[in-house]
Coordinates of C-alpha atoms and ligand atoms in Angstrom, one line a residue:
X133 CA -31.7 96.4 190.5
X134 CA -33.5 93.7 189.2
X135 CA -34.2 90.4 190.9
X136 CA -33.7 87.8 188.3
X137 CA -32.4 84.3 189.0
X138 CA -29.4 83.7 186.5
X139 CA -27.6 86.9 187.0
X140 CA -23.6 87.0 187.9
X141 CA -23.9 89.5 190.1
X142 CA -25.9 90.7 193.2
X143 CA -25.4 93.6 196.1
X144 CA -24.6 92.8 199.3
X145 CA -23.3 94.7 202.6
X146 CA -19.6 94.1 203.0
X147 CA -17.1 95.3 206.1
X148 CA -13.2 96.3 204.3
X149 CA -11.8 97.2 207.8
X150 CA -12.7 99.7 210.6
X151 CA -15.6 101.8 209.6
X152 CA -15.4 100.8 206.1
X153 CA -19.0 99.0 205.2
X154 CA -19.7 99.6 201.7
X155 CA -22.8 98.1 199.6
X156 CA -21.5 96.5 196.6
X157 CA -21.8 94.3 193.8
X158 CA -20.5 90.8 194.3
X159 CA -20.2 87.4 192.4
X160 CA -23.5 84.9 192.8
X161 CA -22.4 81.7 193.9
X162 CA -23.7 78.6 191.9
X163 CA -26.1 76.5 193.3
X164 CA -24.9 73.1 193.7
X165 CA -26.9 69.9 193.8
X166 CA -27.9 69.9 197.3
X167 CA -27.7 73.6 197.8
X168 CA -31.0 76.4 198.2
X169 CA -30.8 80.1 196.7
X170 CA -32.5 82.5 199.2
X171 CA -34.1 86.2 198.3
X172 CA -33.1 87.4 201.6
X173 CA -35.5 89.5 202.9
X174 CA -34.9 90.5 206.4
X175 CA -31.3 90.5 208.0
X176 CA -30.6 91.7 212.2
X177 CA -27.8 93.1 213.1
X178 CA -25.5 91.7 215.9
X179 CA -23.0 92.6 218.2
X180 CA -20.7 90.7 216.3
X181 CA -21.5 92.5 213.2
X182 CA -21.1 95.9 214.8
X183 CA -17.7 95.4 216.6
X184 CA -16.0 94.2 213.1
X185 CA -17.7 97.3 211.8
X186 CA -16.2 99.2 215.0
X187 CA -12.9 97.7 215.5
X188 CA -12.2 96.0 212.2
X189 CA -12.3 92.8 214.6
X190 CA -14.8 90.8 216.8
X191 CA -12.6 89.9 220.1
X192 CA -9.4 88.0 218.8
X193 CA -11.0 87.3 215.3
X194 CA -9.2 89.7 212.8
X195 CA -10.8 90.7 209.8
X196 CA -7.8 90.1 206.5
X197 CA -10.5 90.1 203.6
X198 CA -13.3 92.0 202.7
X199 CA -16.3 90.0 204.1
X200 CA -19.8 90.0 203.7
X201 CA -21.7 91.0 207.2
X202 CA -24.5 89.1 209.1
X203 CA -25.8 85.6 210.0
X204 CA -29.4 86.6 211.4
X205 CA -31.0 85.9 207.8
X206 CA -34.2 85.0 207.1
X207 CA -35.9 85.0 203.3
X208 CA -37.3 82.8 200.3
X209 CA -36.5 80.4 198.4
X210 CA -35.8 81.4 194.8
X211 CA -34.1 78.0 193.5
X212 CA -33.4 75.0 194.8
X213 CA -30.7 71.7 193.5
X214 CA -31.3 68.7 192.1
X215 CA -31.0 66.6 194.9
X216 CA -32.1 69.0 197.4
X217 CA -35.3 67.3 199.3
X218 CA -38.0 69.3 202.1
X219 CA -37.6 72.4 200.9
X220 CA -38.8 73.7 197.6
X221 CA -38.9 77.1 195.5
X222 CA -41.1 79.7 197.4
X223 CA -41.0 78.4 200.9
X224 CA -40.5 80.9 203.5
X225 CA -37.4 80.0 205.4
X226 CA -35.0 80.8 208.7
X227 CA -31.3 80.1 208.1
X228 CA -29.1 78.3 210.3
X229 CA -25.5 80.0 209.8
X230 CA -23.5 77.3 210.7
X231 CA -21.9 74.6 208.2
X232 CA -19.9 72.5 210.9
X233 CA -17.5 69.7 208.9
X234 CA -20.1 66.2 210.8
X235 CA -16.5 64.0 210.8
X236 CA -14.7 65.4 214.0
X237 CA -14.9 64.5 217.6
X238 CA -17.0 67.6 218.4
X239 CA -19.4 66.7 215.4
X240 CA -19.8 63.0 215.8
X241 CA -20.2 63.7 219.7
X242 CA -23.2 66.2 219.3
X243 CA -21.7 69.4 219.8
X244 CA -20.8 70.6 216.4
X245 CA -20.7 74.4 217.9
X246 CA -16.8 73.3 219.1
X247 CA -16.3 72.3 215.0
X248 CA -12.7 73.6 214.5
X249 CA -13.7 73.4 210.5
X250 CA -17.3 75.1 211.1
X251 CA -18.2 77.5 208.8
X252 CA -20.4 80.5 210.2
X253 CA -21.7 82.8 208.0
X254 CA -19.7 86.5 208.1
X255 CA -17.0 85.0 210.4
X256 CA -13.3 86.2 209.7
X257 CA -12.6 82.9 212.5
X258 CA -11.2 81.0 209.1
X259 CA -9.7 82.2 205.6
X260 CA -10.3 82.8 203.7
X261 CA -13.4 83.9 205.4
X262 CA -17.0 82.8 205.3
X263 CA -19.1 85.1 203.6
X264 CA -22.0 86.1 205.1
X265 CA -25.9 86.9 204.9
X266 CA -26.4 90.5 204.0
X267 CA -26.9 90.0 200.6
X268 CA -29.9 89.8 198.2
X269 CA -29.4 86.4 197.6
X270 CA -27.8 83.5 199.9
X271 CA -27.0 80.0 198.8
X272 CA -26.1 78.0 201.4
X273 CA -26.7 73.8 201.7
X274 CA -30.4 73.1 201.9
X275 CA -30.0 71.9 205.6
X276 CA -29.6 75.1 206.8
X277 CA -33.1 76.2 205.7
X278 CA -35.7 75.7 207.6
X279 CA -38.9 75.5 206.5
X280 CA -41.5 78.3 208.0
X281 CA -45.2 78.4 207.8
X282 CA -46.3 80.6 204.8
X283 CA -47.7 82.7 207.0
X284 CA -44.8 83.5 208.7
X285 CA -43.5 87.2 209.3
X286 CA -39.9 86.8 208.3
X287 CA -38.8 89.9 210.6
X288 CA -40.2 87.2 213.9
X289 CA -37.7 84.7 211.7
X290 CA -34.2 86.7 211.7
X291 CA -35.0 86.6 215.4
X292 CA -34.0 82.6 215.2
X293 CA -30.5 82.8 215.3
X294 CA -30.1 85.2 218.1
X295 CA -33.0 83.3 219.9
X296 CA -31.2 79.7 219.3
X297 CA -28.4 81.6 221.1
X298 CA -30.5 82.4 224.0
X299 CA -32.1 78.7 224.0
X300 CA -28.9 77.0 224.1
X301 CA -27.5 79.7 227.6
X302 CA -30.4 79.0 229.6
X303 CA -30.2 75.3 228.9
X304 CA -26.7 75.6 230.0
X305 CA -28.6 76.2 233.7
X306 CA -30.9 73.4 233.9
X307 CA -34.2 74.2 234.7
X308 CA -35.7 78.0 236.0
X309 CA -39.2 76.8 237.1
X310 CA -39.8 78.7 240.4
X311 CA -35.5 80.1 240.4
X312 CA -34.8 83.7 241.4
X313 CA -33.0 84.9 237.7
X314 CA -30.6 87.8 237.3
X315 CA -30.1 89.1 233.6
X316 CA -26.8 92.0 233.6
X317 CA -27.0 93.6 230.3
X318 CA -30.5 94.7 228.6
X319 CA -29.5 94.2 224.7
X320 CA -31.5 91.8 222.4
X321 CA -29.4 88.7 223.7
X322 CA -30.2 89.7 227.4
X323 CA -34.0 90.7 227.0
X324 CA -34.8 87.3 225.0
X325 CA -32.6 85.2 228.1
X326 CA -35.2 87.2 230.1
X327 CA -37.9 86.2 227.8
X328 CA -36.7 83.0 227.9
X329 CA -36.7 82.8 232.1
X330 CA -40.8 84.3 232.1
X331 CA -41.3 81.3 230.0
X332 CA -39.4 78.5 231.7
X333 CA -41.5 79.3 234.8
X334 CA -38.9 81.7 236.8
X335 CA -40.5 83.1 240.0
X336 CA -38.4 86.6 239.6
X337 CA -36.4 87.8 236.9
X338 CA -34.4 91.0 237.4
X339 CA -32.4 92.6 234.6
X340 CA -30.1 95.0 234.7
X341 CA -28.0 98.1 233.0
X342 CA -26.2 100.9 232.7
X343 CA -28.6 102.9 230.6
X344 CA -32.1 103.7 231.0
X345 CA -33.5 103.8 227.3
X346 CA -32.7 99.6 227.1
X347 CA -34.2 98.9 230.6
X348 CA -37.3 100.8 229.7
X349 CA -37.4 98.6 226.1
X350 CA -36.9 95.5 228.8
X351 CA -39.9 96.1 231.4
X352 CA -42.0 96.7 228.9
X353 CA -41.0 93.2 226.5
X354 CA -40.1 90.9 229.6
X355 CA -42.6 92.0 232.6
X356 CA -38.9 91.6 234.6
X357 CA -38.0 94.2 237.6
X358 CA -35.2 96.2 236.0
X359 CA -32.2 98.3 237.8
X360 CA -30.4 100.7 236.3
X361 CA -27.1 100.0 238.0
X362 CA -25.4 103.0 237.2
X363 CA -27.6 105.0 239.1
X364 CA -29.5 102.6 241.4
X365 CA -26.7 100.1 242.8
X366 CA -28.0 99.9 246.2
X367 CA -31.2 98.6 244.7
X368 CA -29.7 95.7 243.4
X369 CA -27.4 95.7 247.0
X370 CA -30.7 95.4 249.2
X371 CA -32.3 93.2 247.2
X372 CA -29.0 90.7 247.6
X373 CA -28.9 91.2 250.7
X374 CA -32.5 90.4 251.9
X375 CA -32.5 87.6 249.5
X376 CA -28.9 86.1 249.9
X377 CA -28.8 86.1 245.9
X378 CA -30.0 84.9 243.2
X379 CA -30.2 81.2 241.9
X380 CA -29.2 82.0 238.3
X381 CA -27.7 84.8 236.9
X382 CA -27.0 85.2 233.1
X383 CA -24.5 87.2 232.4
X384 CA -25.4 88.8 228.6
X385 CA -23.1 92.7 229.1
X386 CA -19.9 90.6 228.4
X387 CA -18.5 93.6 230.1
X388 CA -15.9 93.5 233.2
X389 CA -18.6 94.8 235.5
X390 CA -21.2 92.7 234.6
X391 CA -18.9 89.6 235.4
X392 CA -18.0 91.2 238.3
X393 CA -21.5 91.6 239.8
X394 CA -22.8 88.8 238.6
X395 CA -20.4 86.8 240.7
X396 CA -21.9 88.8 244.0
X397 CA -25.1 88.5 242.9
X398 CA -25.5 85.4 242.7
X399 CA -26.2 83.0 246.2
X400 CA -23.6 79.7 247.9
X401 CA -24.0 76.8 245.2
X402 CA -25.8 79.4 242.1
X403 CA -25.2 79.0 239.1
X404 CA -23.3 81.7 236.8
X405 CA -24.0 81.5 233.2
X406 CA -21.5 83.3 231.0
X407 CA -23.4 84.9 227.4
X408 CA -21.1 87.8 227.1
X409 CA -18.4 87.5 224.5
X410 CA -15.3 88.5 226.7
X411 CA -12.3 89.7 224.8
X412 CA -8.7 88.9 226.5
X413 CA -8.2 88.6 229.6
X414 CA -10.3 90.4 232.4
X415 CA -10.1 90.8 236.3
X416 CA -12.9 89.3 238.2
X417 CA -13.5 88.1 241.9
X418 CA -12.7 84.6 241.0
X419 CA -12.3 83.9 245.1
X420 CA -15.7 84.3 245.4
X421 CA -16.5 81.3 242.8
X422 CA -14.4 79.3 245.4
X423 CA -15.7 79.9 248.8
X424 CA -19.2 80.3 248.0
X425 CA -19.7 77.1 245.1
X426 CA -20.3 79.2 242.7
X427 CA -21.0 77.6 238.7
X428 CA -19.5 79.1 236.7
X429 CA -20.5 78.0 233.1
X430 CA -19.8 79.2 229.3
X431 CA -21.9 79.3 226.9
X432 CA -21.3 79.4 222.9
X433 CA -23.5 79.6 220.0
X434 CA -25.8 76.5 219.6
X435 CA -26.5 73.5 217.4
X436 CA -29.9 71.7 217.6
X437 CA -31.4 75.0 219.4
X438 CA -31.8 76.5 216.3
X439 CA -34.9 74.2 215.4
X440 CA -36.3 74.9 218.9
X441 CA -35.9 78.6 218.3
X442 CA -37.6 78.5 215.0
X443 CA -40.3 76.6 216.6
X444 CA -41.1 78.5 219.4
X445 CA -41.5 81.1 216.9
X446 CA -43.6 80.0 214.9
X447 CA -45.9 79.1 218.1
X448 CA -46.1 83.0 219.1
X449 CA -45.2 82.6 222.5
X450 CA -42.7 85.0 222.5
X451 CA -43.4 88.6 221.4
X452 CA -39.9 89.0 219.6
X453 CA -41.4 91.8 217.7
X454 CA -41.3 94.0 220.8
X455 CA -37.2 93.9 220.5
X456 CA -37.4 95.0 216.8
X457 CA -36.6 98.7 217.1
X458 CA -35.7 99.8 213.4
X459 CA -35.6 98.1 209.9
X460 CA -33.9 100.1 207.3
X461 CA -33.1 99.4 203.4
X462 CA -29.8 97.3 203.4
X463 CA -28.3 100.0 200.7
X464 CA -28.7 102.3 204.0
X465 CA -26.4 99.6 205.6
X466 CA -23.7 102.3 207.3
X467 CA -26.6 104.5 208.8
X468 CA -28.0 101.3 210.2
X469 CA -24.7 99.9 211.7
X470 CA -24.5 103.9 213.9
X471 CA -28.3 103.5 214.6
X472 CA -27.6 99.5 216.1
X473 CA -24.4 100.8 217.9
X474 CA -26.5 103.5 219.9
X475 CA -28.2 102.1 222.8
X476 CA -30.5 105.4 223.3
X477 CA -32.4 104.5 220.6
X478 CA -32.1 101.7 219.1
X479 CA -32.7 97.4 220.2
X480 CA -32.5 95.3 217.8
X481 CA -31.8 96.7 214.0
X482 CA -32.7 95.2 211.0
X483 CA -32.1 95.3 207.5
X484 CA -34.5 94.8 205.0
X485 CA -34.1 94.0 201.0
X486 CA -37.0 95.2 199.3
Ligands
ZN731 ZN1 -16.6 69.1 212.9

């Protein structure tokens, strides 16, 4: 198909329900005065993305439209508004998926993640829904690009959403210099919190699973100790009880078991930092968080961590590329989604628009 600037139409990867992705054409929006055009060029997949792909939902967030997938986006700049400043045709760019409204309390008090109004790219939170980023070409308002060094690698730049994620949890504990850090749940969002620890100075970091394939992926990317806790719970048992538990624990499984032994992981007066998406209601030892001082904290997307991540990655101190398992064609989109969703092969997933 070709590329040109001007066209109506454009393809683009969107979810109709449960196991329905389909690559199709769709409209091109306009580009208004103080709006970019990106050529996306490389798009990760996210757990968000694969459980409305799986379940036609993500937690309590129905999908009712058709909606184009993905907010990991990262691409060119192919036209640019009128009025638009800092950013210019041809620059390299990372976007920032969230449009939050800047008038409410949550805006006008910093923390524009809580935005009731945000819009997040390939949400179904609001409708009609917020398209999102798998597409070969993006407009969104020129704040949301950020700028990248032309030498950039744009598959280290879809890392900075996921990464801005990571940046804003382990803020949420203060500071890890010399701490004793537990990370339950070795996908991309645990491995970079793990990434994250190594770099804030963390004297151990010890991640866990239930699998072996993503553990392996996570000793080799984080240099962390790694327990399979499936098959080697007393490990993890001992190393509790010689220790009296950990200082932090990051809990990035969002699974009942993972709350669960983060909880008793996790030393009198720790801190418990919840990454997981948890959907409903779940049974956990919540007597436990009372006798022993537990901190138990949430955690949810990010706002000004976004221009940390991209920084950080534009410094190369963080081999993201080790956490980039597979990139496939975006017109492969469906293959991609059954390759992200199995953990024996597959980290992080990416699609890419030649
Ligand atoms: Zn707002």
């Amino acid at each position: 198909m070709p590329k040109v600037i001007g066209e109506v139409q454009m393809r683009a990867v969107v979810i109709h329900g449960k196991r329905d992705l389909r690559v199709e054409t769709v409209p091109q929006p306009v580009v208004g005065p103080r709006q970019v055009a990106v050529r996306i060029s490389n798009a990760g997949i996210c757990g968000s993305d694969l459980h409305y792909f799986q379940h036609g939902a993500n937690g309590n967030i129905v999908l009712r439209e058709p909606m184009v997938l993905g907010h990991e986006v990262a691409g060119v700049v192919a036209q640019a508004g009128a009025d638009v400043r800092g950013v210019a045709v041809g620059d390299k760019v990372a976007i920032h998926p969230s449009a939050p409204c800047g008038h409410c309390v949550h805006c006008r008090e910093g923390r524009s993640r809580h935005c009731k109004s945000i819009r997040f790219l390939g949400s179904a939170m609001h409708f009609p829904h917020t398209q999102g980023g798998f597409r070969e070409l993006l407009v969104c308002d020129a704040s949301q690009a950020f700028v990248l060094p032309a030498e950039m690698d744009l598959a280290d730049a879809a890392f900075a959403e996921p990464l801005a994620v990571c940046l804003h949890a382990v803020s949420r504990a203060g500071s890890l210099l010399g701490r004793r850090v537990l990370v339950t749940g070795a996908g991309p969002i645990g491995l970079l919190v793990a990434m994250l620890a190594r770099l804030g100075g963390a004297a151990e970091i010890v991640v866990t699973d239930v699998a072996d394939p993503p553990l392996r992926i996570a000793a080799k990317a984080t240099d962390a100790r790694v327990i399979n806790v499936a098959t080697q719970a007393a490990e993890l048992s001992e190393l509790i009880a010689d220790t009296g538990g950990f200082d932090v624990a990051f809990e990035c499984s969002g699974h009942v078991s993972g709350v669960t032994a983060s909880i008793k992981a996790v030393r009198a007066c720790g801190i418990l930092v919840q990454v997981g998406m948890l959907g409903g209601d779940i049974a956990a030892p919540l007597g436990e968080i009372v006798v022993r001082e537990i901190d138990y904290r949430g955690t949810f997307r990010f706002d000004r961590e976004f221009a940390e991540a991209v920084a950080l990655l534009v410094s190369g101190r963080l081999d993201v590329r080790s956490l980039l398992s597979h990139q496939l064609p975006f017109g492969e989109a469906t293959s991609a989604f059954a390759l992200a969703a199995d953990r024996s092969q597959a980290m992080k997933v990416q699609l890419v628009f030649p």
